[in-house]
PDB file of C-alpha atoms in Angstrom:
ATOM      1  CA  MET A   1       0.015  -0.013  -0.028  1.00 41.00           C
ATOM      2  CA  PHE A   2       2.855   2.315   0.958  1.00 36.00           C
ATOM      3  CA  THR A   3       4.676   1.780  -2.396  1.00 38.00           C
ATOM      4  CA  LYS A   4       1.526   2.263  -4.393  1.00 40.00           C
ATOM      5  CA  THR A   5       0.967   5.550  -2.494  1.00 37.00           C
ATOM      6  CA  LEU A   6       4.518   6.734  -3.034  1.00 40.00           C
ATOM      7  CA  ASN A   7       4.322   5.923  -6.869  1.00 42.00           C
ATOM      8  CA  ALA A   8       1.098   8.009  -7.166  1.00 41.00           C
ATOM      9  CA  MET A   9       2.827  10.872  -5.387  1.00 45.00           C
ATOM     10  CA  LEU A  10       5.757  10.826  -7.700  1.00 43.00           C
ATOM     11  CA  LEU A  11       3.630  10.415 -10.667  1.00 42.00           C
ATOM     12  CA  CYS A  12       1.783  13.695  -9.523  1.00 44.00           C
ATOM     13  CA  LEU A  13       5.087  15.471  -9.043  1.00 43.00           C
ATOM     14  CA  THR A  14       6.102  14.529 -12.355  1.00 42.00           C
ATOM     15  CA  SER A  15       3.098  15.941 -14.092  1.00 40.00           C
ATOM     16  CA  LEU A  16       3.182  18.933 -12.193  1.00 42.00           C
ATOM     17  CA  SER A  17       6.899  19.639 -12.920  1.00 41.00           C
ATOM     18  CA  LEU A  18       6.385  19.102 -16.687  1.00 42.00           C
ATOM     19  CA  THR A  19       3.311  21.607 -16.875  1.00 37.00           C
ATOM     20  CA  ALA A  20       4.812  24.169 -14.619  1.00 44.00           C
ATOM     21  CA  THR A  21       6.200  27.549 -15.929  1.00 62.00           C
ATOM     22  CA  ALA A  22       9.147  29.257 -14.890  1.00 80.00           C
ATOM     23  CA  LYS A  23       9.212  30.698 -11.535  1.00 92.00           C
ATOM     24  CA  PRO A  24       9.358  34.301 -10.763  1.00 95.00           C
ATOM     25  CA  ILE A  25      12.735  35.789  -9.766  1.00 97.00           C
ATOM     26  CA  ALA A  26      12.734  35.575  -6.010  1.00 97.00           C
ATOM     27  CA  SER A  27      12.937  39.071  -4.161  1.00 96.00           C
ATOM     28  CA  ASP A  28      16.075  37.869  -2.161  1.00 96.00           C
ATOM     29  CA  ASN A  29      18.035  34.662  -1.682  1.00 96.00           C
ATOM     30  CA  LEU A  30      15.743  33.572   1.217  1.00 95.00           C
ATOM     31  CA  ASN A  31      12.528  33.561  -0.665  1.00 96.00           C
ATOM     32  CA  LEU A  32      13.395  30.864  -3.450  1.00 96.00           C
ATOM     33  CA  MET A  33      11.007  28.152  -4.584  1.00 95.00           C
ATOM     34  CA  PRO A  34      13.629  25.542  -5.744  1.00 97.00           C
ATOM     35  CA  LEU A  35      12.863  22.406  -7.556  1.00 96.00           C
ATOM     36  CA  MET A  36      12.879  19.617  -4.872  1.00 96.00           C
ATOM     37  CA  ASN A  37      13.678  15.601  -4.615  1.00 96.00           C
ATOM     38  CA  GLY A  38      10.815  13.661  -6.454  1.00 96.00           C
ATOM     39  CA  GLN A  39      10.360  16.420  -9.018  1.00 96.00           C
ATOM     40  CA  MET A  40      11.310  16.078 -12.729  1.00 96.00           C
ATOM     41  CA  LEU A  41      14.236  18.095 -14.433  1.00 97.00           C
ATOM     42  CA  PRO A  42      12.449  20.874 -16.507  1.00 96.00           C
ATOM     43  CA  SER A  43      12.999  21.983 -20.136  1.00 96.00           C
ATOM     44  CA  ALA A  44      15.009  25.084 -20.346  1.00 96.00           C
ATOM     45  CA  LYS A  45      16.790  26.846 -23.194  1.00 97.00           C
ATOM     46  CA  VAL A  46      20.694  27.208 -22.622  1.00 97.00           C
ATOM     47  CA  ALA A  47      23.487  28.063 -24.691  1.00 97.00           C
ATOM     48  CA  ASN A  48      26.699  25.955 -25.422  1.00 97.00           C
ATOM     49  CA  LEU A  49      30.218  27.147 -25.679  1.00 96.00           C
ATOM     50  CA  LYS A  50      29.578  27.939 -29.303  1.00 96.00           C
ATOM     51  CA  GLY A  51      26.496  30.077 -28.444  1.00 96.00           C
ATOM     52  CA  GLU A  52      24.146  27.388 -29.898  1.00 97.00           C
ATOM     53  CA  THR A  53      20.780  27.155 -28.294  1.00 97.00           C
ATOM     54  CA  LEU A  54      20.104  23.828 -26.644  1.00 96.00           C
ATOM     55  CA  ASP A  55      17.348  22.223 -24.455  1.00 97.00           C
ATOM     56  CA  LEU A  56      18.762  21.092 -20.960  1.00 96.00           C
ATOM     57  CA  LEU A  57      15.919  18.429 -20.988  1.00 95.00           C
ATOM     58  CA  SER A  58      17.388  16.824 -24.173  1.00 94.00           C
ATOM     59  CA  LEU A  59      20.774  16.855 -22.865  1.00 96.00           C
ATOM     60  CA  THR A  60      19.867  14.965 -19.760  1.00 96.00           C
ATOM     61  CA  GLN A  61      17.385  12.544 -21.547  1.00 94.00           C
ATOM     62  CA  GLY A  62      18.519   9.059 -20.817  1.00 95.00           C
ATOM     63  CA  LYS A  63      21.704  10.175 -19.021  1.00 96.00           C
ATOM     64  CA  PRO A  64      22.025  10.367 -15.166  1.00 97.00           C
ATOM     65  CA  SER A  65      23.185  13.827 -14.546  1.00 98.00           C
ATOM     66  CA  ILE A  66      24.816  16.074 -11.781  1.00 98.00           C
ATOM     67  CA  ILE A  67      23.927  19.534 -12.466  1.00 98.00           C
ATOM     68  CA  PHE A  68      25.451  22.478 -10.618  1.00 98.00           C
ATOM     69  CA  PHE A  69      24.479  26.137 -10.767  1.00 98.00           C
ATOM     70  CA  TYR A  70      27.044  28.550  -9.997  1.00 98.00           C
ATOM     71  CA  ARG A  71      27.184  32.468 -10.072  1.00 97.00           C
ATOM     72  CA  GLY A  72      30.124  32.832 -12.599  1.00 96.00           C
ATOM     73  CA  GLY A  73      33.683  32.659 -13.325  1.00 96.00           C
ATOM     74  CA  TRP A  74      34.284  35.761 -11.464  1.00 95.00           C
ATOM     75  CA  CYS A  75      33.264  34.159  -8.022  1.00 96.00           C
ATOM     76  CA  PRO A  76      36.365  32.469  -6.229  1.00 97.00           C
ATOM     77  CA  PHE A  77      34.158  30.258  -4.214  1.00 97.00           C
ATOM     78  CA  CYS A  78      32.505  29.043  -7.535  1.00 97.00           C
ATOM     79  CA  ASN A  79      35.933  28.693  -9.182  1.00 97.00           C
ATOM     80  CA  SER A  80      36.928  26.578  -5.923  1.00 97.00           C
ATOM     81  CA  GLN A  81      33.826  24.249  -6.467  1.00 97.00           C
ATOM     82  CA  MET A  82      34.633  23.718 -10.125  1.00 97.00           C
ATOM     83  CA  GLY A  83      37.917  22.494  -9.183  1.00 96.00           C
ATOM     84  CA  GLN A  84      36.688  20.195  -6.583  1.00 97.00           C
ATOM     85  CA  LEU A  85      34.257  18.645  -9.137  1.00 97.00           C
ATOM     86  CA  LYS A  86      36.960  18.333 -11.653  1.00 97.00           C
ATOM     87  CA  GLU A  87      38.830  16.173  -9.330  1.00 96.00           C
ATOM     88  CA  ILE A  88      35.851  13.697  -8.586  1.00 97.00           C
ATOM     89  CA  GLU A  89      34.738  13.837 -12.298  1.00 97.00           C
ATOM     90  CA  PRO A  90      36.336  10.461 -13.271  1.00 97.00           C
ATOM     91  CA  LYS A  91      34.652   8.785 -10.309  1.00 97.00           C
ATOM     92  CA  LEU A  92      31.373  10.197 -11.430  1.00 97.00           C
ATOM     93  CA  ILE A  93      31.731   9.134 -15.011  1.00 97.00           C
ATOM     94  CA  GLU A  94      32.674   5.649 -13.875  1.00 97.00           C
ATOM     95  CA  MET A  95      29.419   5.663 -11.857  1.00 96.00           C
ATOM     96  CA  GLY A  96      27.646   6.387 -15.163  1.00 96.00           C
ATOM     97  CA  PHE A  97      26.950  10.357 -14.679  1.00 98.00           C
ATOM     98  CA  GLN A  98      27.620  13.206 -16.854  1.00 98.00           C
ATOM     99  CA  LEU A  99      28.619  16.711 -15.043  1.00 98.00           C
ATOM    100  CA  ILE A 100      27.111  19.985 -16.032  1.00 98.00           C
ATOM    101  CA  GLY A 101      27.656  23.194 -14.897  1.00 98.00           C
ATOM    102  CA  ILE A 102      25.237  26.249 -15.477  1.00 98.00           C
ATOM    103  CA  SER A 103      25.783  29.857 -14.928  1.00 98.00           C
ATOM    104  CA  PRO A 104      24.720  33.321 -16.251  1.00 97.00           C
ATOM    105  CA  ASP A 105      27.967  33.793 -17.775  1.00 96.00           C
ATOM    106  CA  SER A 106      28.276  34.309 -21.517  1.00 96.00           C
ATOM    107  CA  PRO A 107      29.570  31.454 -23.969  1.00 97.00           C
ATOM    108  CA  GLU A 108      32.849  33.597 -24.260  1.00 96.00           C
ATOM    109  CA  LYS A 109      33.304  33.490 -20.268  1.00 95.00           C
ATOM    110  CA  LEU A 110      32.650  30.036 -20.183  1.00 97.00           C
ATOM    111  CA  ASN A 111      35.407  29.238 -22.690  1.00 96.00           C
ATOM    112  CA  ALA A 112      37.721  31.115 -20.573  1.00 96.00           C
ATOM    113  CA  SER A 113      36.755  29.399 -17.519  1.00 96.00           C
ATOM    114  CA  MET A 114      37.276  25.960 -19.469  1.00 96.00           C
ATOM    115  CA  ILE A 115      40.734  27.168 -20.408  1.00 95.00           C
ATOM    116  CA  ASP A 116      41.761  28.653 -17.234  1.00 94.00           C
ATOM    117  CA  GLN A 117      40.624  25.721 -15.224  1.00 93.00           C
ATOM    118  CA  LYS A 118      41.360  22.924 -17.884  1.00 95.00           C
ATOM    119  CA  LEU A 119      37.861  21.432 -17.476  1.00 96.00           C
ATOM    120  CA  SER A 120      36.444  18.690 -19.458  1.00 95.00           C
ATOM    121  CA  TYR A 121      32.778  18.673 -18.285  1.00 97.00           C
ATOM    122  CA  THR A 122      30.073  20.604 -19.815  1.00 97.00           C
ATOM    123  CA  LEU A 123      29.261  24.411 -19.195  1.00 98.00           C
ATOM    124  CA  LEU A 124      26.235  26.024 -20.303  1.00 98.00           C
ATOM    125  CA  SER A 125      25.369  29.705 -20.450  1.00 98.00           C
ATOM    126  CA  ASP A 126      22.081  30.646 -19.114  1.00 97.00           C
ATOM    127  CA  THR A 127      22.217  34.549 -19.640  1.00 94.00           C
ATOM    128  CA  ASN A 128      18.525  34.699 -20.103  1.00 94.00           C
ATOM    129  CA  LEU A 129      17.844  33.188 -16.677  1.00 95.00           C
ATOM    130  CA  ASN A 130      15.687  30.207 -18.324  1.00 96.00           C
ATOM    131  CA  ALA A 131      17.285  27.634 -16.371  1.00 97.00           C
ATOM    132  CA  MET A 132      17.707  29.458 -13.137  1.00 97.00           C
ATOM    133  CA  GLN A 133      13.910  30.410 -13.041  1.00 97.00           C
ATOM    134  CA  ALA A 134      12.901  26.941 -14.028  1.00 97.00           C
ATOM    135  CA  PHE A 135      14.728  25.422 -11.151  1.00 98.00           C
ATOM    136  CA  GLY A 136      13.635  28.158  -8.914  1.00 97.00           C
ATOM    137  CA  LEU A 137      17.089  29.437  -8.162  1.00 98.00           C
ATOM    138  CA  ALA A 138      17.140  33.182  -9.627  1.00 98.00           C
ATOM    139  CA  TYR A 139      17.001  36.010  -7.052  1.00 98.00           C
ATOM    140  CA  TYR A 140      17.460  39.749  -7.090  1.00 98.00           C
ATOM    141  CA  THR A 141      20.482  40.811  -5.013  1.00 97.00           C
ATOM    142  CA  SER A 142      20.204  43.717  -2.705  1.00 96.00           C
ATOM    143  CA  LYS A 143      20.850  47.372  -3.657  1.00 95.00           C
ATOM    144  CA  LYS A 144      24.184  47.267  -1.569  1.00 95.00           C
ATOM    145  CA  THR A 145      25.211  43.980  -3.264  1.00 96.00           C
ATOM    146  CA  THR A 146      24.303  45.194  -6.581  1.00 96.00           C
ATOM    147  CA  GLU A 147      26.384  48.514  -6.341  1.00 95.00           C
ATOM    148  CA  ARG A 148      29.415  46.839  -4.707  1.00 94.00           C
ATOM    149  CA  TYR A 149      29.636  44.128  -7.534  1.00 95.00           C
ATOM    150  CA  MET A 150      29.036  46.705 -10.384  1.00 94.00           C
ATOM    151  CA  LYS A 151      32.044  48.823  -9.173  1.00 92.00           C
ATOM    152  CA  LYS A 152      34.260  45.741  -9.359  1.00 90.00           C
ATOM    153  CA  LEU A 153      32.866  43.596 -12.238  1.00 91.00           C
ATOM    154  CA  LYS A 154      31.180  43.859 -15.720  1.00 85.00           C
ATOM    155  CA  LEU A 155      27.990  42.389 -15.106  1.00 90.00           C
ATOM    156  CA  ASP A 156      25.587  44.648 -16.958  1.00 90.00           C
ATOM    157  CA  GLU A 157      23.956  41.837 -18.886  1.00 89.00           C
ATOM    158  CA  LEU A 158      22.680  40.533 -15.386  1.00 93.00           C
ATOM    159  CA  LEU A 159      20.821  43.779 -14.254  1.00 94.00           C
ATOM    160  CA  LYS A 160      17.140  43.382 -14.531  1.00 95.00           C
ATOM    161  CA  VAL A 161      14.277  45.668 -13.267  1.00 95.00           C
ATOM    162  CA  THR A 162      12.595  44.686 -10.158  1.00 95.00           C
ATOM    163  CA  PRO A 163       8.739  44.752  -9.678  1.00 93.00           C
ATOM    164  CA  GLN A 164       9.386  47.913  -7.737  1.00 93.00           C
ATOM    165  CA  GLY A 165      11.275  49.475 -10.651  1.00 94.00           C
ATOM    166  CA  ASP A 166      14.784  49.221  -9.306  1.00 93.00           C
ATOM    167  CA  LYS A 167      17.704  47.835 -11.380  1.00 95.00           C
ATOM    168  CA  ARG A 168      19.220  44.886  -9.394  1.00 96.00           C
ATOM    169  CA  LEU A 169      21.646  41.988 -10.292  1.00 97.00           C
ATOM    170  CA  VAL A 170      20.018  38.595 -10.688  1.00 97.00           C
ATOM    171  CA  LEU A 171      22.172  35.668  -9.775  1.00 97.00           C
ATOM    172  CA  PRO A 172      21.673  31.991  -9.051  1.00 98.00           C
ATOM    173  CA  VAL A 173      21.652  30.546  -5.528  1.00 98.00           C
ATOM    174  CA  PRO A 174      24.526  27.894  -5.965  1.00 98.00           C
ATOM    175  CA  ALA A 175      22.957  24.485  -6.137  1.00 98.00           C
ATOM    176  CA  ILE A 176      23.546  20.827  -6.992  1.00 98.00           C
ATOM    177  CA  TYR A 177      20.989  18.501  -8.554  1.00 98.00           C
ATOM    178  CA  ILE A 178      21.410  14.812  -9.093  1.00 98.00           C
ATOM    179  CA  SER A 179      18.972  12.953 -11.485  1.00 98.00           C
ATOM    180  CA  ASP A 180      18.482   9.554 -12.757  1.00 97.00           C
ATOM    181  CA  GLY A 181      18.191   8.707 -16.619  1.00 95.00           C
ATOM    182  CA  THR A 182      14.604   9.577 -16.562  1.00 96.00           C
ATOM    183  CA  GLY A 183      15.261  13.108 -15.100  1.00 96.00           C
ATOM    184  CA  LEU A 184      13.860  12.461 -11.711  1.00 97.00           C
ATOM    185  CA  ILE A 185      15.522  14.265  -8.988  1.00 97.00           C
ATOM    186  CA  HIS A 186      17.052  12.226  -6.406  1.00 97.00           C
ATOM    187  CA  PHE A 187      19.249  14.654  -4.545  1.00 97.00           C
ATOM    188  CA  GLN A 188      19.425  18.603  -4.347  1.00 97.00           C
ATOM    189  CA  TYR A 189      21.479  21.178  -2.247  1.00 97.00           C
ATOM    190  CA  VAL A 190      20.423  24.670  -2.270  1.00 97.00           C
ATOM    191  CA  ASN A 191      22.192  27.176   0.199  1.00 95.00           C
ATOM    192  CA  PRO A 192      21.473  30.853   0.202  1.00 95.00           C
ATOM    193  CA  ASN A 193      25.009  31.136   1.731  1.00 96.00           C
ATOM    194  CA  PHE A 194      27.150  31.288  -1.504  1.00 96.00           C
ATOM    195  CA  ARG A 195      30.411  30.610   0.494  1.00 96.00           C
ATOM    196  CA  VAL A 196      29.130  27.220   1.567  1.00 96.00           C
ATOM    197  CA  ARG A 197      29.276  24.385  -1.062  1.00 96.00           C
ATOM    198  CA  PRO A 198      28.712  20.524  -0.468  1.00 96.00           C
ATOM    199  CA  ALA A 199      31.860  18.656  -0.038  1.00 96.00           C
ATOM    200  CA  PRO A 200      32.958  16.335  -2.948  1.00 96.00           C
ATOM    201  CA  GLN A 201      32.344  13.408  -0.574  1.00 96.00           C
ATOM    202  CA  LEU A 202      28.788  14.284  -0.007  1.00 96.00           C
ATOM    203  CA  ILE A 203      28.249  14.481  -3.885  1.00 97.00           C
ATOM    204  CA  GLU A 204      29.870  11.015  -4.628  1.00 96.00           C
ATOM    205  CA  MET A 205      27.748   9.526  -1.783  1.00 96.00           C
ATOM    206  CA  ALA A 206      24.505  11.102  -2.875  1.00 97.00           C
ATOM    207  CA  ALA A 207      25.386   9.921  -6.575  1.00 97.00           C
ATOM    208  CA  SER A 208      25.990   6.514  -5.253  1.00 96.00           C
ATOM    209  CA  LEU A 209      22.396   5.995  -4.001  1.00 95.00           C
ATOM    210  CA  VAL A 210      20.799   6.857  -7.369  1.00 95.00           C
ATOM    211  CA  PRO A 211      19.485   3.636  -8.998  1.00 91.00           C
ATOM    212  CA  MET A 212      20.894   3.178 -12.397  1.00 83.00           C
TER     213      MET A 212
END
């Protein structure tokens, strides 16, 4: 009886996830509505290193995937995480997973990250916020943060107008999603504190529990 009920719940969640529209940009990083375990990976248009438009859902169809969202190649915490993922990538591939990183960086900036860090896994550009909103991770930074970042970094393409009429930077809260070959999410880690990232050992352990 429990198994039947659980399966019915998962089917319901699957139906909802396939028909849901993109979530609105959150007012701050504490008011997100992220995708949760038991839901399905959404369809979202992103761009590859060549600037070609792709559908994230088609990239993950039939392929167990580990998808991580990061703020950009300008973020030292993100670069550190990308390096850690690079170290465990061989183990993840051996387990049957593909590794995909998504950020609001342009394809040109992604290429720079690939070269600088000597990465071999996939990086995708989400400058239009399609994936970030589909996963419920996009949020407006505060006025103070926006002004501080804009003084140091060239992030004009990430400035968006809030419902109140202010121009603010929109960034993703760093997140990790692990899905099976059907697109079902088995593990997610979303932390509003961008300085804290999941340990590589945790990602490996979570991936090992996903049925293949």
